PDB file of C-alpha atoms and ligand atoms in Angstrom:
ATOM      1  CA  MET A   1      14.100   8.530   0.204  1.00 88.00           C
ATOM      2  CA  SER A   2      11.487   7.672   2.706  1.00 95.00           C
ATOM      3  CA  ILE A   3      11.745   6.651   5.860  1.00 97.00           C
ATOM      4  CA  LEU A   4       9.393   4.236   8.502  1.00 98.00           C
ATOM      5  CA  THR A   5      10.382   4.914  12.183  1.00 98.00           C
ATOM      6  CA  LYS A   6       8.991   2.939  14.571  1.00 98.00           C
ATOM      7  CA  GLY A   7       8.375   3.069  18.894  1.00 97.00           C
ATOM      8  CA  MET A   8       6.662   2.358  21.898  1.00 97.00           C
ATOM      9  CA  ILE A   9       4.745   3.552  24.391  1.00 97.00           C
ATOM     10  CA  ALA A  10       5.097   2.426  27.747  1.00 95.00           C
ATOM     11  CA  ASN A  11       5.607  -1.071  26.244  1.00 95.00           C
ATOM     12  CA  SER A  12       2.410  -1.241  25.984  1.00 95.00           C
ATOM     13  CA  VAL A  13       1.240   0.828  22.695  1.00 96.00           C
ATOM     14  CA  ILE A  14       3.245   0.650  18.909  1.00 97.00           C
ATOM     15  CA  VAL A  15       3.088   3.709  17.509  1.00 97.00           C
ATOM     16  CA  SER A  16       4.833   3.270  13.268  1.00 97.00           C
ATOM     17  CA  ALA A  17       4.659   6.327  11.471  1.00 98.00           C
ATOM     18  CA  VAL A  18       6.252   6.579   7.454  1.00 98.00           C
ATOM     19  CA  GLU A  19       6.772   9.094   5.293  1.00 97.00           C
ATOM     20  CA  THR A  20       5.739   8.127   1.856  1.00 97.00           C
ATOM     21  CA  LYS A  21       5.767  11.467  -0.689  1.00 97.00           C
ATOM     22  CA  ASP A  22       8.422   9.918  -2.681  1.00 97.00           C
ATOM     23  CA  ILE A  23       6.668   6.666  -2.809  1.00 98.00           C
ATOM     24  CA  VAL A  24       2.801   7.984  -3.758  1.00 98.00           C
ATOM     25  CA  ASN A  25       5.005  10.624  -6.723  1.00 98.00           C
ATOM     26  CA  ARG A  26       6.397   7.006  -7.775  1.00 97.00           C
ATOM     27  CA  ALA A  27       2.723   5.387  -8.423  1.00 98.00           C
ATOM     28  CA  ILE A  28       1.426   8.853  -9.946  1.00 97.00           C
ATOM     29  CA  LYS A  29       3.980   8.562 -12.560  1.00 96.00           C
ATOM     30  CA  ILE A  30       3.717   4.580 -13.311  1.00 96.00           C
ATOM     31  CA  HIS A  31      -0.619   4.716 -13.087  1.00 96.00           C
ATOM     32  CA  ASN A  32      -0.855   8.046 -14.925  1.00 96.00           C
ATOM     33  CA  LEU A  33      -3.163   8.573 -11.409  1.00 96.00           C
ATOM     34  CA  SER A  34      -5.372  11.802 -11.322  1.00 96.00           C
ATOM     35  CA  PRO A  35      -5.751  13.587  -8.156  1.00 95.00           C
ATOM     36  CA  VAL A  36      -8.037  10.826  -6.476  1.00 96.00           C
ATOM     37  CA  GLY A  37      -6.930   7.598  -7.887  1.00 97.00           C
ATOM     38  CA  ALA A  38      -3.527   9.059  -6.172  1.00 97.00           C
ATOM     39  CA  CYS A  39      -5.039   9.645  -2.582  1.00 96.00           C
ATOM     40  CA  ALA A  40      -6.345   6.318  -2.724  1.00 97.00           C
ATOM     41  CA  MET A  41      -3.408   4.132  -4.095  1.00 98.00           C
ATOM     42  CA  GLY A  42      -1.851   7.024  -2.002  1.00 97.00           C
ATOM     43  CA  ARG A  43      -3.102   6.254   1.351  1.00 98.00           C
ATOM     44  CA  THR A  44      -3.549   2.113   0.530  1.00 98.00           C
ATOM     45  CA  LEU A  45       0.011   2.093  -0.423  1.00 98.00           C
ATOM     46  CA  THR A  46       0.945   3.773   2.868  1.00 98.00           C
ATOM     47  CA  MET A  47      -0.945   1.622   4.928  1.00 98.00           C
ATOM     48  CA  ALA A  48       0.410  -1.730   3.505  1.00 98.00           C
ATOM     49  CA  LEU A  49       4.203  -0.652   4.596  1.00 98.00           C
ATOM     50  CA  LEU A  50       3.553   0.108   7.640  1.00 98.00           C
ATOM     51  CA  MET A  51       1.767  -3.778   7.680  1.00 97.00           C
ATOM     52  CA  GLY A  52       4.304  -4.840   6.403  1.00 97.00           C
ATOM     53  CA  LYS A  53       7.671  -3.852   8.263  1.00 95.00           C
ATOM     54  CA  GLU A  54       5.154  -6.021  11.600  1.00 94.00           C
ATOM     55  CA  PHE A  55       5.955  -8.919   9.936  1.00 95.00           C
ATOM     56  CA  LYS A  56       9.468 -10.828  10.938  1.00 93.00           C
ATOM     57  CA  ASP A  57      11.558 -11.948   8.433  1.00 95.00           C
ATOM     58  CA  LYS A  58      12.000  -9.676   5.616  1.00 95.00           C
ATOM     59  CA  LYS A  59      10.486 -11.930   3.129  1.00 95.00           C
ATOM     60  CA  ASP A  60       7.250 -12.500   4.560  1.00 96.00           C
ATOM     61  CA  TYR A  61       4.458 -10.683   2.389  1.00 96.00           C
ATOM     62  CA  LEU A  62       1.439  -8.982   2.126  1.00 97.00           C
ATOM     63  CA  THR A  63      -1.143  -8.005  -0.374  1.00 98.00           C
ATOM     64  CA  VAL A  64      -3.970  -5.108   0.402  1.00 98.00           C
ATOM     65  CA  ILE A  65      -7.394  -5.497  -2.240  1.00 98.00           C
ATOM     66  CA  ILE A  66      -9.538  -2.772  -1.618  1.00 98.00           C
ATOM     67  CA  ASP A  67     -12.653  -4.215  -4.065  1.00 98.00           C
ATOM     68  CA  GLY A  68     -15.549  -1.467  -4.058  1.00 97.00           C
ATOM     69  CA  ASP A  69     -17.709   0.422  -6.172  1.00 96.00           C
ATOM     70  CA  GLY A  70     -16.497   3.502  -6.857  1.00 96.00           C
ATOM     71  CA  PRO A  71     -15.739   4.857 -10.351  1.00 97.00           C
ATOM     72  CA  LEU A  72     -12.094   3.415  -9.598  1.00 97.00           C
ATOM     73  CA  GLY A  73     -12.173  -0.380  -9.102  1.00 97.00           C
ATOM     74  CA  LYS A  74     -10.328  -2.454  -7.656  1.00 98.00           C
ATOM     75  CA  ILE A  75      -7.161  -1.462  -6.012  1.00 98.00           C
ATOM     76  CA  THR A  76      -4.483  -3.881  -5.348  1.00 98.00           C
ATOM     77  CA  VAL A  77      -0.857  -3.050  -2.927  1.00 98.00           C
ATOM     78  CA  CYS A  78       0.979  -5.683  -2.012  1.00 98.00           C
ATOM     79  CA  ALA A  79       4.170  -5.216   0.480  1.00 98.00           C
ATOM     80  CA  ASP A  80       7.109  -7.208   1.613  1.00 97.00           C
ATOM     81  CA  GLY A  81       8.712  -6.792   5.754  1.00 97.00           C
ATOM     82  CA  ASP A  82      12.006  -5.246   3.524  1.00 97.00           C
ATOM     83  CA  GLY A  83      10.005  -1.873   2.848  1.00 97.00           C
ATOM     84  CA  HIS A  84       8.521  -2.536  -0.760  1.00 98.00           C
ATOM     85  CA  VAL A  85       5.615  -2.001  -1.887  1.00 98.00           C
ATOM     86  CA  LYS A  86       4.029  -2.060  -5.124  1.00 98.00           C
ATOM     87  CA  GLY A  87       0.159  -1.162  -6.348  1.00 98.00           C
ATOM     88  CA  ASP A  88      -1.576  -1.301  -9.494  1.00 97.00           C
ATOM     89  CA  ILE A  89      -5.546   0.174 -10.471  1.00 97.00           C
ATOM     90  CA  GLU A  90      -7.938  -0.076 -12.532  1.00 97.00           C
ATOM     91  CA  ASN A  91      -8.947   2.332 -13.022  1.00 96.00           C
ATOM     92  CA  PRO A  92      -6.593   4.752 -12.312  1.00 95.00           C
ATOM     93  CA  VAL A  93      -7.955   7.969 -14.419  1.00 91.00           C
ATOM     94  CA  ALA A  94     -11.126   8.766 -12.470  1.00 91.00           C
ATOM     95  CA  GLU A  95     -12.719  11.698 -12.467  1.00 88.00           C
ATOM     96  CA  THR A  96     -11.284  13.864  -9.172  1.00 86.00           C
ATOM     97  CA  VAL A  97     -14.123  14.837  -7.082  1.00 88.00           C
ATOM     98  CA  VAL A  98     -14.260  17.575  -4.756  1.00 89.00           C
ATOM     99  CA  LYS A  99     -16.101  18.171  -1.298  1.00 89.00           C
ATOM    100  CA  GLU A 100     -17.769  20.650   0.237  1.00 88.00           C
ATOM    101  CA  ASN A 101     -14.504  20.873   2.679  1.00 85.00           C
ATOM    102  CA  GLY A 102     -12.236  21.631  -0.028  1.00 84.00           C
ATOM    103  CA  HIS A 103     -11.063  17.212   0.465  1.00 87.00           C
ATOM    104  CA  LEU A 104     -11.248  15.308  -2.337  1.00 91.00           C
ATOM    105  CA  ASP A 105     -13.840  12.520  -3.017  1.00 94.00           C
ATOM    106  CA  VAL A 106     -12.410   9.326  -2.439  1.00 95.00           C
ATOM    107  CA  GLY A 107     -14.702   7.749  -0.239  1.00 96.00           C
ATOM    108  CA  SER A 108     -17.174   8.264  -3.397  1.00 95.00           C
ATOM    109  CA  ALA A 109     -14.223   7.340  -5.530  1.00 96.00           C
ATOM    110  CA  VAL A 110     -13.462   4.475  -3.533  1.00 97.00           C
ATOM    111  CA  GLY A 111     -16.849   2.869  -3.454  1.00 96.00           C
ATOM    112  CA  ARG A 112     -18.756   2.436   0.025  1.00 94.00           C
ATOM    113  CA  ASN A 113     -19.877  -1.331  -0.336  1.00 96.00           C
ATOM    114  CA  GLY A 114     -16.604  -3.087  -1.195  1.00 97.00           C
ATOM    115  CA  THR A 115     -14.802  -5.591   0.259  1.00 98.00           C
ATOM    116  CA  LEU A 116     -10.914  -5.016   2.064  1.00 98.00           C
ATOM    117  CA  THR A 117      -8.985  -8.507   1.777  1.00 98.00           C
ATOM    118  CA  VAL A 118      -5.159  -8.955   3.167  1.00 97.00           C
ATOM    119  CA  ILE A 119      -3.351 -11.370   2.005  1.00 97.00           C
ATOM    120  CA  LYS A 120      -0.354 -12.870   4.219  1.00 96.00           C
ATOM    121  CA  ASP A 121       1.896 -15.151   3.366  1.00 95.00           C
ATOM    122  CA  ILE A 122       4.931 -15.461   5.949  1.00 93.00           C
ATOM    123  CA  GLY A 123       5.789 -19.244   4.989  1.00 90.00           C
ATOM    124  CA  LEU A 124       3.392 -21.349   6.007  1.00 90.00           C
ATOM    125  CA  LYS A 125       1.714 -23.491   4.576  1.00 90.00           C
ATOM    126  CA  GLN A 126      -1.547 -21.115   2.837  1.00 93.00           C
ATOM    127  CA  PRO A 127      -1.300 -17.941   3.929  1.00 94.00           C
ATOM    128  CA  TYR A 128      -3.770 -16.164   6.358  1.00 95.00           C
ATOM    129  CA  VAL A 129      -6.843 -14.387   4.250  1.00 96.00           C
ATOM    130  CA  GLY A 130      -9.097 -11.658   6.107  1.00 96.00           C
ATOM    131  CA  THR A 131     -11.378 -10.123   5.048  1.00 96.00           C
ATOM    132  CA  SER A 132     -13.654  -6.989   5.830  1.00 96.00           C
ATOM    133  CA  PRO A 133     -16.252  -4.933   4.446  1.00 97.00           C
ATOM    134  CA  LEU A 134     -15.028  -1.286   3.181  1.00 97.00           C
ATOM    135  CA  VAL A 135     -17.478   1.038   5.775  1.00 96.00           C
ATOM    136  CA  SER A 136     -15.872   4.557   3.857  1.00 95.00           C
ATOM    137  CA  GLY A 137     -14.228   3.810   1.433  1.00 95.00           C
ATOM    138  CA  GLU A 138     -11.808   6.715   2.246  1.00 95.00           C
ATOM    139  CA  ILE A 139      -9.339   4.107   3.169  1.00 96.00           C
ATOM    140  CA  ALA A 140      -8.153   5.064   6.412  1.00 95.00           C
ATOM    141  CA  ASN A 141     -11.151   4.094   8.188  1.00 94.00           C
ATOM    142  CA  ASP A 142     -10.876   0.813   6.571  1.00 96.00           C
ATOM    143  CA  PHE A 143      -8.526  -0.392   7.813  1.00 96.00           C
ATOM    144  CA  ALA A 144      -9.065   0.820  11.837  1.00 94.00           C
ATOM    145  CA  TYR A 145     -12.655  -1.686  10.872  1.00 95.00           C
ATOM    146  CA  TYR A 146     -11.019  -4.179   9.810  1.00 96.00           C
ATOM    147  CA  PHE A 147      -7.758  -4.681  12.239  1.00 94.00           C
ATOM    148  CA  ALA A 148     -10.733  -4.658  15.312  1.00 92.00           C
ATOM    149  CA  ASN A 149     -12.776  -6.982  12.981  1.00 91.00           C
ATOM    150  CA  SER A 150     -10.620  -9.746  11.595  1.00 89.00           C
ATOM    151  CA  GLU A 151      -7.703  -9.461  12.794  1.00 86.00           C
ATOM    152  CA  GLN A 152      -9.194  -8.551  16.344  1.00 86.00           C
ATOM    153  CA  GLN A 153      -6.060  -6.178  16.783  1.00 84.00           C
ATOM    154  CA  PRO A 154      -8.076  -2.858  18.439  1.00 85.00           C
ATOM    155  CA  CYS A 155      -5.416   0.164  16.540  1.00 90.00           C
ATOM    156  CA  GLY A 156      -6.089   3.383  14.858  1.00 93.00           C
ATOM    157  CA  VAL A 157      -5.373   4.025  11.348  1.00 94.00           C
ATOM    158  CA  THR A 158      -5.026   7.511   9.819  1.00 95.00           C
ATOM    159  CA  LEU A 159      -2.651   8.031   6.203  1.00 96.00           C
ATOM    160  CA  GLY A 160      -2.660  11.666   4.196  1.00 94.00           C
ATOM    161  CA  VAL A 161      -1.726  12.208   0.621  1.00 96.00           C
ATOM    162  CA  GLY A 162      -1.359  16.286   0.180  1.00 94.00           C
ATOM    163  CA  LEU A 163      -1.618  16.846  -3.585  1.00 94.00           C
ATOM    164  CA  ASP A 164      -0.342  19.550  -5.348  1.00 92.00           C
ATOM    165  CA  LYS A 165      -1.912  19.983  -9.494  1.00 85.00           C
ATOM    166  CA  LYS A 166      -0.552  16.627 -10.427  1.00 86.00           C
ATOM    167  CA  ARG A 167       2.056  15.762  -7.679  1.00 95.00           C
ATOM    168  CA  CYS A 168       2.336  13.990  -4.885  1.00 96.00           C
ATOM    169  CA  ARG A 169       3.226  17.394  -2.331  1.00 95.00           C
ATOM    170  CA  SER A 170       3.370  15.465   1.269  1.00 95.00           C
ATOM    171  CA  ALA A 171       2.095  11.847   2.530  1.00 97.00           C
ATOM    172  CA  GLY A 172       2.809   9.466   4.856  1.00 97.00           C
ATOM    173  CA  GLY A 173       1.035   8.183   7.829  1.00 97.00           C
ATOM    174  CA  VAL A 174       0.804   6.374  11.214  1.00 97.00           C
ATOM    175  CA  PHE A 175      -0.112   3.547  13.073  1.00 97.00           C
ATOM    176  CA  VAL A 176      -1.426   2.574  16.347  1.00 96.00           C
ATOM    177  CA  GLN A 177      -0.849  -1.037  18.014  1.00 95.00           C
ATOM    178  CA  VAL A 178      -2.264  -1.754  21.357  1.00 94.00           C
ATOM    179  CA  LEU A 179      -0.871  -4.262  23.101  1.00 93.00           C
ATOM    180  CA  PRO A 180      -2.625  -6.467  25.344  1.00 92.00           C
ATOM    181  CA  ASN A 181      -0.981  -5.394  28.994  1.00 92.00           C
ATOM    182  CA  CYS A 182      -2.391  -1.669  27.831  1.00 93.00           C
ATOM    183  CA  PRO A 183      -3.398   1.071  30.893  1.00 94.00           C
ATOM    184  CA  GLU A 184      -6.931   1.950  30.317  1.00 94.00           C
ATOM    185  CA  ASP A 185      -5.655   4.916  31.354  1.00 95.00           C
ATOM    186  CA  LEU A 186      -2.643   5.407  28.560  1.00 95.00           C
ATOM    187  CA  LEU A 187      -5.606   3.690  26.272  1.00 93.00           C
ATOM    188  CA  GLY A 188      -7.562   6.752  26.690  1.00 94.00           C
ATOM    189  CA  ARG A 189      -5.005   8.897  26.536  1.00 95.00           C
ATOM    190  CA  ILE A 190      -3.809   7.623  23.619  1.00 94.00           C
ATOM    191  CA  GLU A 191      -7.198   7.187  21.908  1.00 92.00           C
ATOM    192  CA  THR A 192      -7.492  11.132  22.826  1.00 93.00           C
ATOM    193  CA  VAL A 193      -4.381  11.929  20.422  1.00 93.00           C
ATOM    194  CA  MET A 194      -5.315   9.442  17.325  1.00 90.00           C
ATOM    195  CA  TYR A 195      -9.116  11.638  17.524  1.00 87.00           C
ATOM    196  CA  ALA A 196      -6.576  14.630  17.149  1.00 85.00           C
ATOM    197  CA  MET A 197      -4.733  13.193  13.883  1.00 84.00           C
ATOM    198  CA  ASP A 198      -6.259  15.639  11.629  1.00 77.00           C
ATOM    199  CA  GLU A 199      -5.312  16.902   7.638  1.00 78.00           C
ATOM    200  CA  MET A 200      -2.409  14.305   8.214  1.00 82.00           C
ATOM    201  CA  SER A 201      -1.800  15.086   4.427  1.00 81.00           C
ATOM    202  CA  TYR A 202      -0.273  17.974   5.836  1.00 88.00           C
ATOM    203  CA  GLN A 203       1.672  16.536   8.515  1.00 92.00           C
ATOM    204  CA  PHE A 204       4.476  15.350   6.640  1.00 94.00           C
ATOM    205  CA  ASP A 205       5.233  18.284   5.416  1.00 92.00           C
ATOM    206  CA  HIS A 206       8.721  19.065   5.532  1.00 91.00           C
ATOM    207  CA  SER A 207       8.758  16.724   8.296  1.00 94.00           C
ATOM    208  CA  THR A 208       9.961  12.986   9.232  1.00 96.00           C
ATOM    209  CA  ALA A 209       8.694   9.983  10.519  1.00 97.00           C
ATOM    210  CA  GLU A 210       9.396  10.574  13.926  1.00 97.00           C
ATOM    211  CA  ASP A 211       8.884  14.542  13.626  1.00 96.00           C
ATOM    212  CA  VAL A 212       4.968  13.062  13.250  1.00 96.00           C
ATOM    213  CA  ILE A 213       5.205  10.780  16.660  1.00 96.00           C
ATOM    214  CA  LYS A 214       6.933  12.647  18.299  1.00 96.00           C
ATOM    215  CA  ARG A 215       4.509  15.098  17.706  1.00 94.00           C
ATOM    216  CA  PHE A 216       1.465  13.810  18.707  1.00 94.00           C
ATOM    217  CA  PHE A 217       3.157  10.856  20.936  1.00 96.00           C
ATOM    218  CA  GLY A 218       5.992  12.852  22.964  1.00 94.00           C
ATOM    219  CA  GLU A 219       4.290  13.435  26.322  1.00 94.00           C
ATOM    220  CA  PHE A 220       4.427   9.279  26.710  1.00 95.00           C
ATOM    221  CA  ASP A 221       6.859   7.638  27.524  1.00 92.00           C
ATOM    222  CA  LEU A 222       8.088   6.116  24.317  1.00 96.00           C
ATOM    223  CA  VAL A 223      11.112   5.067  22.581  1.00 97.00           C
ATOM    224  CA  ILE A 224      12.233   5.309  19.048  1.00 97.00           C
ATOM    225  CA  THR A 225      13.347   1.659  17.830  1.00 97.00           C
ATOM    226  CA  GLU A 226      13.947   1.520  14.511  1.00 96.00           C
ATOM    227  CA  HIS A 227      14.480   3.660  11.078  1.00 97.00           C
ATOM    228  CA  SER A 228      13.846   1.692   8.053  1.00 97.00           C
ATOM    229  CA  GLU A 229      14.342   2.596   4.143  1.00 97.00           C
ATOM    230  CA  VAL A 230      10.940   1.851   2.428  1.00 98.00           C
ATOM    231  CA  SER A 231      11.585   2.323  -1.432  1.00 98.00           C
ATOM    232  CA  TYR A 232       8.807   1.405  -4.175  1.00 98.00           C
ATOM    233  CA  LYS A 233       9.912  -1.786  -6.160  1.00 97.00           C
ATOM    234  CA  CYS A 234       9.076  -3.996  -8.102  1.00 96.00           C
ATOM    235  CA  ASN A 235      10.184  -8.118  -7.688  1.00 92.00           C
ATOM    236  CA  CYS A 236       8.692  -8.402 -11.727  1.00 95.00           C
ATOM    237  CA  ASN A 237      11.066 -10.128 -13.955  1.00 94.00           C
ATOM    238  CA  LYS A 238      11.887 -12.270 -16.723  1.00 93.00           C
ATOM    239  CA  ARG A 239      10.857 -15.792 -15.606  1.00 93.00           C
ATOM    240  CA  LYS A 240       7.839 -14.587 -13.962  1.00 92.00           C
ATOM    241  CA  ILE A 241       6.322 -12.992 -17.465  1.00 93.00           C
ATOM    242  CA  ASP A 242       7.410 -16.817 -19.676  1.00 94.00           C
ATOM    243  CA  ARG A 243       4.924 -18.236 -17.647  1.00 93.00           C
ATOM    244  CA  VAL A 244       2.932 -15.718 -18.470  1.00 91.00           C
ATOM    245  CA  VAL A 245       3.822 -16.076 -22.195  1.00 93.00           C
ATOM    246  CA  ARG A 246       3.429 -20.189 -22.351  1.00 93.00           C
ATOM    247  CA  SER A 247       0.028 -20.151 -20.378  1.00 93.00           C
ATOM    248  CA  LEU A 248      -1.266 -18.298 -23.197  1.00 92.00           C
ATOM    249  CA  GLY A 249      -0.690 -21.816 -25.310  1.00 92.00           C
ATOM    250  CA  ARG A 250       1.741 -21.746 -28.651  1.00 92.00           C
ATOM    251  CA  GLU A 251      -1.375 -21.451 -30.725  1.00 93.00           C
ATOM    252  CA  GLU A 252      -2.597 -18.160 -29.439  1.00 93.00           C
ATOM    253  CA  ALA A 253       1.088 -17.107 -28.849  1.00 93.00           C
ATOM    254  CA  ASN A 254       2.595 -17.396 -32.755  1.00 93.00           C
ATOM    255  CA  ALA A 255      -1.205 -16.320 -33.258  1.00 94.00           C
ATOM    256  CA  ILE A 256      -0.073 -12.946 -31.953  1.00 94.00           C
ATOM    257  CA  ILE A 257       3.598 -12.515 -33.351  1.00 93.00           C
ATOM    258  CA  ALA A 258       1.365 -13.005 -36.635  1.00 93.00           C
ATOM    259  CA  GLU A 259      -0.860 -10.169 -36.077  1.00 94.00           C
ATOM    260  CA  GLN A 260       1.370  -7.675 -34.191  1.00 93.00           C
ATOM    261  CA  GLY A 261       5.118  -8.935 -34.995  1.00 93.00           C
ATOM    262  CA  GLN A 262       6.052  -9.702 -31.170  1.00 94.00           C
ATOM    263  CA  ILE A 263       4.445 -10.639 -27.989  1.00 94.00           C
ATOM    264  CA  GLU A 264       4.390  -7.231 -25.224  1.00 94.00           C
ATOM    265  CA  VAL A 265       3.699  -7.805 -22.375  1.00 93.00           C
ATOM    266  CA  CYS A 266       3.693  -4.871 -19.824  1.00 93.00           C
ATOM    267  CA  CYS A 267       3.798  -5.436 -15.923  1.00 94.00           C
ATOM    268  CA  HIS A 268       0.627  -3.597 -14.175  1.00 93.00           C
ATOM    269  CA  PHE A 269       2.363  -2.109 -10.621  1.00 96.00           C
ATOM    270  CA  CYS A 270       5.327  -0.647 -12.630  1.00 96.00           C
ATOM    271  CA  GLY A 271       4.553  -0.801 -16.241  1.00 93.00           C
ATOM    272  CA  LYS A 272       7.895  -2.091 -17.533  1.00 95.00           C
ATOM    273  CA  LYS A 273       7.777  -3.729 -20.605  1.00 95.00           C
ATOM    274  CA  TYR A 274       8.379  -7.130 -22.462  1.00 95.00           C
ATOM    275  CA  THR A 275       8.743  -7.768 -25.116  1.00 95.00           C
ATOM    276  CA  TYR A 276       8.455 -12.257 -27.088  1.00 94.00           C
ATOM    277  CA  ASP A 277      10.014 -12.398 -30.520  1.00 93.00           C
ATOM    278  CA  GLN A 278       9.229 -15.213 -32.952  1.00 93.00           C
ATOM    279  CA  GLN A 279      12.633 -16.436 -31.763  1.00 93.00           C
ATOM    280  CA  ALA A 280      12.576 -16.435 -28.702  1.00 93.00           C
ATOM    281  CA  THR A 281       8.565 -17.505 -28.213  1.00 93.00           C
ATOM    282  CA  ASP A 282      10.153 -20.676 -30.340  1.00 92.00           C
ATOM    283  CA  LYS A 283      12.594 -20.471 -27.709  1.00 92.00           C
ATOM    284  CA  LEU A 284      10.051 -20.383 -24.104  1.00 90.00           C
ATOM    285  CA  PHE A 285       7.637 -23.365 -25.580  1.00 90.00           C
ATOM    286  CA  ASP A 286      10.325 -25.693 -27.589  1.00 88.00           C
ATOM    287  CA  LYS A 287      11.616 -26.268 -23.873  1.00 76.00           C
TER     288      LYS A 287
HETATM  289 ZN1   ZN B   1       7.334  -4.817 -12.926  1.00 78.74          ZN
END
C-alpha cells in the first residue's frame, strides 16, 4: 500500500511526499519495463500522483506526456484527484546504460530534446494545456522547469526509483511548492534543504512519506495536513473499448474476425484484454 502525505510549513510552503514502490512494481509487471524504463516511468508516475493530489475535485484529471528523442520514446501518465495513476511507454524494453557514477542514465534514455506537456481537465469547457522543453530528461528537473516556466510556480521536485535487479526496491518523490507569501529567509532555508536532498531512491527505503518529510523539514514550523492512499489503477472499461472497435468500421472489424477468429484489444495502460467474436461485433454495429 502506498501513502501520500502532505504538510504545510509556516503557512507559506506546501510539502508533499509519496512512497511508490508498489506502484512502480505494478508498472514493471504490466509493461515488462527494463531498469531504465522502470526509472523513467516510475519517476513520472510518482510526480503525476503528487500533482493529482493538488486538485480540488477527486474527478479532476491530468495527463503528462514526456516526449523526448531517446530510445524509451513517449511516456504518457494519467492521474486523478483521488490518488489513482496509470502509465504507458512507447518502448518499455529500451536498453539500460549505466553512468560512470553507477547511476542509470535516465536522461539519455528519455532524451534531452523534446517536450513535457501537462493536460489538466478540471471540468471546464477546455482543458488546460501547458508545455515546456525538456532540460535534462532526468524527469525531476524537467518538471521543476515546467512549473517555473509554464505555470509560473516556483517549486522543488525530487524523484527517485531504486532497483534491485528487475524489481523496485524503493521509490518515491517530494514536491515543494512555495506560496507567494513565503518570506525570503524561509525560502532560502528551504532551498538549502532541497539542494541537499540526494539519493531519493534510498530515502524511501523502510521509510514512509511522513518519515521523509520529517527527515528533511522537521526543523521547520511543519504541520502534517493529510495522509491518503494512492495506487496504480486503470479506468478502462468495456464501453470505452466498444468505441475503439466501432471506430474500425464494420468492414474492417469483420475482416479481422475472418482472419483471426476474434478481435482482441489490449489496454495500453493495464494490459487488460477485451475480445469480440462475430456475435459481439455484430451486436456492436447493429446498435
Ligand atoms: Zn486498462
